């Protein structure tokens, strides 16, 4: 993985989500008042999104640890979704839906 500061391709200072830690991240302004984002590339040159300032500053070992942490969290979430999707799904009864519409 290679992280490079590049001119933001987005309009304005809208936040992006860090592809490493998933936290909200804002572009930084350089001395020429240009907005920069830390873009993540894999070894084939494919863009994987942006990194937040905190991850960039944390260094390669911390980035590796954060990626591991996030993978575990996603795995946990995926296991949960897999379990839920395997269960029988019961939506609210017509009676219940009707009650809701009466109240609104
Ligand atoms: Zn981050």
Short mmCIF file of N, CA and C and ligand atoms in Angstrom, two decimals:
data_model
loop_
_atom_site.label_atom_id
_atom_site.label_comp_id
_atom_site.label_asym_id
_atom_site.label_seq_id
_atom_site.Cartn_x
_atom_site.Cartn_y
_atom_site.Cartn_z
N UNK A 1 0.84 -1.19 0.00
CA UNK A 1 0.00 0.00 0.00
C UNK A 1 0.88 1.25 0.00
N UNK A 2 0.42 2.23 -0.78
CA UNK A 2 1.17 3.47 -0.85
C UNK A 2 0.18 4.61 -0.61
N UNK A 3 0.56 5.54 0.25
CA UNK A 3 -0.31 6.68 0.54
C UNK A 3 0.36 7.96 0.04
N UNK A 4 -0.37 8.70 -0.77
CA UNK A 4 0.18 9.90 -1.40
C UNK A 4 -0.74 11.09 -1.18
N UNK A 5 -0.16 12.22 -0.78
CA UNK A 5 -0.97 13.45 -0.68
C UNK A 5 -1.24 13.97 -2.08
N UNK A 6 -2.51 14.16 -2.40
CA UNK A 6 -2.88 14.66 -3.73
C UNK A 6 -3.94 15.74 -3.60
N UNK A 7 -4.06 16.56 -4.63
CA UNK A 7 -5.12 17.57 -4.65
C UNK A 7 -6.47 16.87 -4.58
N UNK A 8 -7.35 17.41 -3.76
CA UNK A 8 -8.68 16.83 -3.62
C UNK A 8 -9.43 16.89 -4.94
N UNK A 9 -10.07 15.78 -5.30
CA UNK A 9 -10.86 15.74 -6.53
C UNK A 9 -12.30 16.13 -6.24
N UNK A 10 -12.59 16.37 -4.95
CA UNK A 10 -13.96 16.72 -4.56
C UNK A 10 -14.11 18.22 -4.46
N UNK A 11 -15.35 18.67 -4.57
CA UNK A 11 -15.63 20.10 -4.47
C UNK A 11 -15.77 20.47 -2.99
N UNK A 12 -15.11 21.55 -2.60
CA UNK A 12 -15.24 22.05 -1.24
C UNK A 12 -14.53 21.19 -0.21
N UNK A 13 -14.87 21.46 1.05
CA UNK A 13 -14.18 20.76 2.14
C UNK A 13 -15.03 19.65 2.74
N UNK A 14 -15.82 19.01 1.88
CA UNK A 14 -16.67 17.93 2.37
C UNK A 14 -15.82 16.81 2.94
N UNK A 15 -16.27 16.19 4.03
CA UNK A 15 -15.47 15.12 4.63
C UNK A 15 -15.51 13.84 3.80
N UNK A 16 -14.47 13.03 3.95
CA UNK A 16 -14.44 11.70 3.35
C UNK A 16 -14.32 10.70 4.51
N UNK A 17 -14.51 9.43 4.23
CA UNK A 17 -14.33 8.44 5.28
C UNK A 17 -13.00 7.73 5.06
N UNK A 18 -12.22 7.64 6.11
CA UNK A 18 -10.91 7.02 6.03
C UNK A 18 -11.07 5.53 5.70
N UNK A 19 -10.40 5.08 4.65
CA UNK A 19 -10.52 3.69 4.22
C UNK A 19 -9.80 2.75 5.19
N UNK A 20 -9.02 3.30 6.12
CA UNK A 20 -8.30 2.47 7.08
C UNK A 20 -9.10 2.33 8.38
N UNK A 21 -9.46 3.46 8.99
CA UNK A 21 -10.13 3.40 10.30
C UNK A 21 -11.62 3.72 10.22
N UNK A 22 -12.10 4.15 9.04
CA UNK A 22 -13.52 4.43 8.81
C UNK A 22 -14.00 5.70 9.50
N UNK A 23 -13.07 6.51 10.05
CA UNK A 23 -13.51 7.75 10.68
C UNK A 23 -13.62 8.85 9.63
N UNK A 24 -14.42 9.85 9.98
CA UNK A 24 -14.62 11.00 9.10
C UNK A 24 -13.31 11.78 9.01
N UNK A 25 -12.97 12.22 7.83
CA UNK A 25 -11.72 12.93 7.65
C UNK A 25 -11.92 14.12 6.71
N UNK A 26 -11.28 15.23 7.04
CA UNK A 26 -11.41 16.44 6.20
C UNK A 26 -10.12 16.69 5.43
N UNK A 27 -10.24 17.25 4.23
CA UNK A 27 -9.02 17.56 3.48
C UNK A 27 -8.21 18.62 4.23
N UNK A 28 -6.91 18.65 4.00
CA UNK A 28 -6.09 19.68 4.63
C UNK A 28 -5.73 20.73 3.57
N UNK A 29 -5.44 21.93 4.05
CA UNK A 29 -5.07 23.01 3.14
C UNK A 29 -3.56 23.18 3.18
N UNK A 30 -2.93 23.24 2.01
CA UNK A 30 -1.49 23.50 2.01
C UNK A 30 -1.24 25.00 1.97
N UNK A 31 0.02 25.40 1.89
CA UNK A 31 0.37 26.83 1.96
C UNK A 31 -0.18 27.61 0.77
N UNK A 32 -0.52 26.92 -0.32
CA UNK A 32 -1.10 27.60 -1.48
C UNK A 32 -2.61 27.57 -1.45
N UNK A 33 -3.15 27.24 -0.26
CA UNK A 33 -4.60 27.20 -0.07
C UNK A 33 -5.29 26.13 -0.93
N UNK A 34 -4.53 25.10 -1.30
CA UNK A 34 -5.12 23.99 -2.06
C UNK A 34 -5.51 22.88 -1.08
N UNK A 35 -6.62 22.21 -1.41
CA UNK A 35 -7.08 21.13 -0.55
C UNK A 35 -6.41 19.82 -0.93
N UNK A 36 -5.86 19.14 0.08
CA UNK A 36 -5.16 17.88 -0.17
C UNK A 36 -5.81 16.74 0.58
N UNK A 37 -5.78 15.57 -0.05
CA UNK A 37 -6.25 14.35 0.60
C UNK A 37 -5.17 13.28 0.46
N UNK A 38 -5.05 12.42 1.45
CA UNK A 38 -4.09 11.33 1.40
C UNK A 38 -4.75 10.14 0.70
N UNK A 39 -4.35 9.89 -0.53
CA UNK A 39 -4.99 8.84 -1.33
C UNK A 39 -4.23 7.52 -1.17
N UNK A 40 -4.99 6.44 -1.01
CA UNK A 40 -4.40 5.12 -0.80
C UNK A 40 -4.38 4.33 -2.11
N UNK A 41 -3.22 3.82 -2.48
CA UNK A 41 -3.08 2.97 -3.66
C UNK A 41 -2.57 1.59 -3.24
N UNK A 42 -3.03 0.56 -3.94
CA UNK A 42 -2.42 -0.75 -3.72
C UNK A 42 -1.24 -0.88 -4.69
N UNK A 43 -0.56 -2.02 -4.64
CA UNK A 43 0.68 -2.13 -5.42
C UNK A 43 0.44 -2.16 -6.93
N UNK A 44 -0.84 -2.41 -7.32
CA UNK A 44 -1.15 -2.38 -8.75
C UNK A 44 -1.57 -0.99 -9.20
N UNK A 45 -1.60 -0.05 -8.25
CA UNK A 45 -1.95 1.32 -8.60
C UNK A 45 -3.44 1.60 -8.53
N UNK A 46 -4.19 0.67 -7.94
CA UNK A 46 -5.64 0.87 -7.81
C UNK A 46 -5.91 1.72 -6.56
N UNK A 47 -6.78 2.72 -6.72
CA UNK A 47 -7.13 3.59 -5.60
C UNK A 47 -8.11 2.89 -4.66
N UNK A 48 -7.82 2.97 -3.35
CA UNK A 48 -8.68 2.34 -2.35
C UNK A 48 -9.38 3.36 -1.46
N UNK A 49 -9.33 4.62 -1.85
CA UNK A 49 -9.97 5.65 -1.05
C UNK A 49 -8.94 6.53 -0.37
N UNK A 50 -9.38 7.25 0.66
CA UNK A 50 -8.50 8.19 1.33
C UNK A 50 -8.18 7.75 2.75
N UNK A 51 -7.05 8.23 3.23
CA UNK A 51 -6.66 7.97 4.62
C UNK A 51 -6.79 9.27 5.41
N UNK A 52 -7.19 9.17 6.69
CA UNK A 52 -7.28 10.37 7.52
C UNK A 52 -5.87 10.79 7.94
N UNK A 53 -5.76 12.02 8.42
CA UNK A 53 -4.48 12.56 8.83
C UNK A 53 -3.88 11.74 9.96
N UNK A 54 -4.75 11.32 10.84
CA UNK A 54 -4.33 10.55 12.01
C UNK A 54 -3.67 9.23 11.60
N UNK A 55 -4.28 8.53 10.63
CA UNK A 55 -3.71 7.26 10.16
C UNK A 55 -2.38 7.50 9.45
N UNK A 56 -2.32 8.55 8.63
CA UNK A 56 -1.08 8.87 7.93
C UNK A 56 0.04 9.11 8.94
N UNK A 57 -0.28 9.90 9.99
CA UNK A 57 0.72 10.24 10.99
C UNK A 57 1.10 9.04 11.85
N UNK A 58 0.17 8.09 11.97
CA UNK A 58 0.40 6.93 12.86
C UNK A 58 1.49 6.00 12.31
N UNK A 59 1.70 6.00 11.01
CA UNK A 59 2.76 5.17 10.44
C UNK A 59 2.32 3.78 10.03
N UNK A 60 3.21 3.09 9.32
CA UNK A 60 2.83 1.83 8.67
C UNK A 60 2.44 0.73 9.65
N UNK A 61 3.15 0.62 10.79
CA UNK A 61 2.81 -0.45 11.74
C UNK A 61 1.43 -0.23 12.35
N UNK A 62 1.15 1.02 12.71
CA UNK A 62 -0.16 1.34 13.30
C UNK A 62 -1.26 1.16 12.27
N UNK A 63 -0.97 1.49 11.01
CA UNK A 63 -1.97 1.31 9.95
C UNK A 63 -2.31 -0.17 9.80
N UNK A 64 -1.26 -1.00 9.84
CA UNK A 64 -1.46 -2.45 9.75
C UNK A 64 -2.37 -2.93 10.90
N UNK A 65 -2.06 -2.45 12.11
CA UNK A 65 -2.85 -2.84 13.28
C UNK A 65 -4.29 -2.37 13.16
N UNK A 66 -4.47 -1.14 12.66
CA UNK A 66 -5.83 -0.61 12.50
C UNK A 66 -6.63 -1.40 11.47
N UNK A 67 -5.94 -1.81 10.40
CA UNK A 67 -6.61 -2.62 9.37
C UNK A 67 -7.04 -3.96 9.95
N UNK A 68 -6.17 -4.58 10.74
CA UNK A 68 -6.49 -5.86 11.38
C UNK A 68 -7.72 -5.69 12.28
N UNK A 69 -7.69 -4.62 13.09
CA UNK A 69 -8.77 -4.33 14.01
C UNK A 69 -10.09 -4.18 13.27
N UNK A 70 -10.04 -3.43 12.19
CA UNK A 70 -11.24 -3.17 11.42
C UNK A 70 -11.74 -4.44 10.74
N UNK A 71 -10.82 -5.26 10.27
CA UNK A 71 -11.21 -6.54 9.64
C UNK A 71 -11.95 -7.41 10.65
N UNK A 72 -11.44 -7.46 11.88
CA UNK A 72 -12.08 -8.26 12.91
C UNK A 72 -13.49 -7.75 13.19
N UNK A 73 -13.62 -6.42 13.28
CA UNK A 73 -14.94 -5.82 13.55
C UNK A 73 -15.91 -6.12 12.41
N UNK A 74 -15.43 -6.01 11.16
CA UNK A 74 -16.28 -6.30 10.01
C UNK A 74 -16.67 -7.77 9.97
N UNK A 75 -15.69 -8.63 10.31
CA UNK A 75 -15.94 -10.07 10.33
C UNK A 75 -17.06 -10.40 11.33
N UNK A 76 -16.96 -9.75 12.51
CA UNK A 76 -17.97 -9.95 13.55
C UNK A 76 -19.33 -9.54 13.04
N UNK A 77 -19.38 -8.38 12.39
CA UNK A 77 -20.63 -7.86 11.86
C UNK A 77 -21.16 -8.81 10.77
N UNK A 78 -20.25 -9.31 9.94
CA UNK A 78 -20.65 -10.20 8.87
C UNK A 78 -21.20 -11.51 9.43
N UNK A 79 -20.55 -12.03 10.47
CA UNK A 79 -21.03 -13.25 11.11
C UNK A 79 -22.46 -13.04 11.63
N UNK A 80 -22.68 -11.87 12.23
CA UNK A 80 -24.00 -11.55 12.76
C UNK A 80 -25.04 -11.48 11.65
N UNK A 81 -24.68 -10.81 10.55
CA UNK A 81 -25.62 -10.69 9.43
C UNK A 81 -25.91 -12.04 8.80
N UNK A 82 -24.85 -12.87 8.74
CA UNK A 82 -25.01 -14.21 8.17
C UNK A 82 -25.99 -15.03 9.02
N UNK A 83 -25.83 -14.92 10.35
CA UNK A 83 -26.71 -15.63 11.27
C UNK A 83 -28.14 -15.14 11.08
N UNK A 84 -28.32 -13.80 11.04
CA UNK A 84 -29.67 -13.23 10.87
C UNK A 84 -30.31 -13.65 9.56
N UNK A 85 -29.51 -13.64 8.49
CA UNK A 85 -30.08 -13.96 7.18
C UNK A 85 -30.46 -15.43 7.07
N UNK A 86 -29.87 -16.27 7.92
CA UNK A 86 -30.20 -17.69 7.88
C UNK A 86 -31.47 -17.99 8.67
N UNK A 87 -31.91 -17.02 9.51
CA UNK A 87 -33.10 -17.24 10.32
C UNK A 87 -34.37 -16.97 9.51
N UNK A 88 -35.48 -17.51 10.00
CA UNK A 88 -36.77 -17.23 9.39
C UNK A 88 -37.10 -15.77 9.68
N UNK A 89 -37.60 -15.07 8.69
CA UNK A 89 -37.86 -13.64 8.86
C UNK A 89 -39.35 -13.37 9.00
N UNK A 90 -39.72 -12.74 10.11
CA UNK A 90 -41.11 -12.39 10.34
C UNK A 90 -41.25 -10.88 10.36
N UNK A 91 -41.96 -10.32 9.40
CA UNK A 91 -42.20 -8.87 9.40
C UNK A 91 -43.42 -8.59 10.28
N UNK A 92 -43.66 -7.32 10.66
CA UNK A 92 -44.82 -7.01 11.49
C UNK A 92 -46.11 -7.53 10.85
N UNK A 93 -47.04 -7.93 11.69
CA UNK A 93 -48.31 -8.46 11.16
C UNK A 93 -49.12 -7.33 10.52
N UNK A 94 -50.07 -7.71 9.67
CA UNK A 94 -50.94 -6.72 9.03
C UNK A 94 -51.67 -5.89 10.08
N UNK A 95 -52.07 -6.57 11.12
CA UNK A 95 -52.75 -5.92 12.26
C UNK A 95 -51.88 -4.79 12.82
N UNK A 96 -50.61 -5.11 13.02
CA UNK A 96 -49.67 -4.12 13.56
C UNK A 96 -49.47 -2.95 12.59
N UNK A 97 -49.32 -3.29 11.31
CA UNK A 97 -49.15 -2.24 10.30
C UNK A 97 -50.36 -1.31 10.32
N UNK A 98 -51.54 -1.90 10.41
CA UNK A 98 -52.80 -1.16 10.42
C UNK A 98 -52.84 -0.20 11.61
N UNK A 99 -52.41 -0.68 12.76
CA UNK A 99 -52.41 0.14 13.99
C UNK A 99 -51.51 1.36 13.81
N UNK A 100 -50.39 1.15 13.18
CA UNK A 100 -49.45 2.25 12.94
C UNK A 100 -50.08 3.33 12.09
N UNK A 101 -50.76 2.91 11.01
CA UNK A 101 -51.37 3.88 10.11
C UNK A 101 -52.51 4.63 10.77
N UNK A 102 -53.22 3.98 11.69
CA UNK A 102 -54.31 4.64 12.39
C UNK A 102 -53.78 5.76 13.25
N UNK A 103 -52.58 5.54 13.84
CA UNK A 103 -52.02 6.53 14.76
C UNK A 103 -51.40 7.72 14.05
N UNK A 104 -50.94 7.52 12.81
CA UNK A 104 -50.24 8.62 12.16
C UNK A 104 -51.19 9.50 11.33
ZN1 LIG B 1 -7.94 6.80 9.59
#
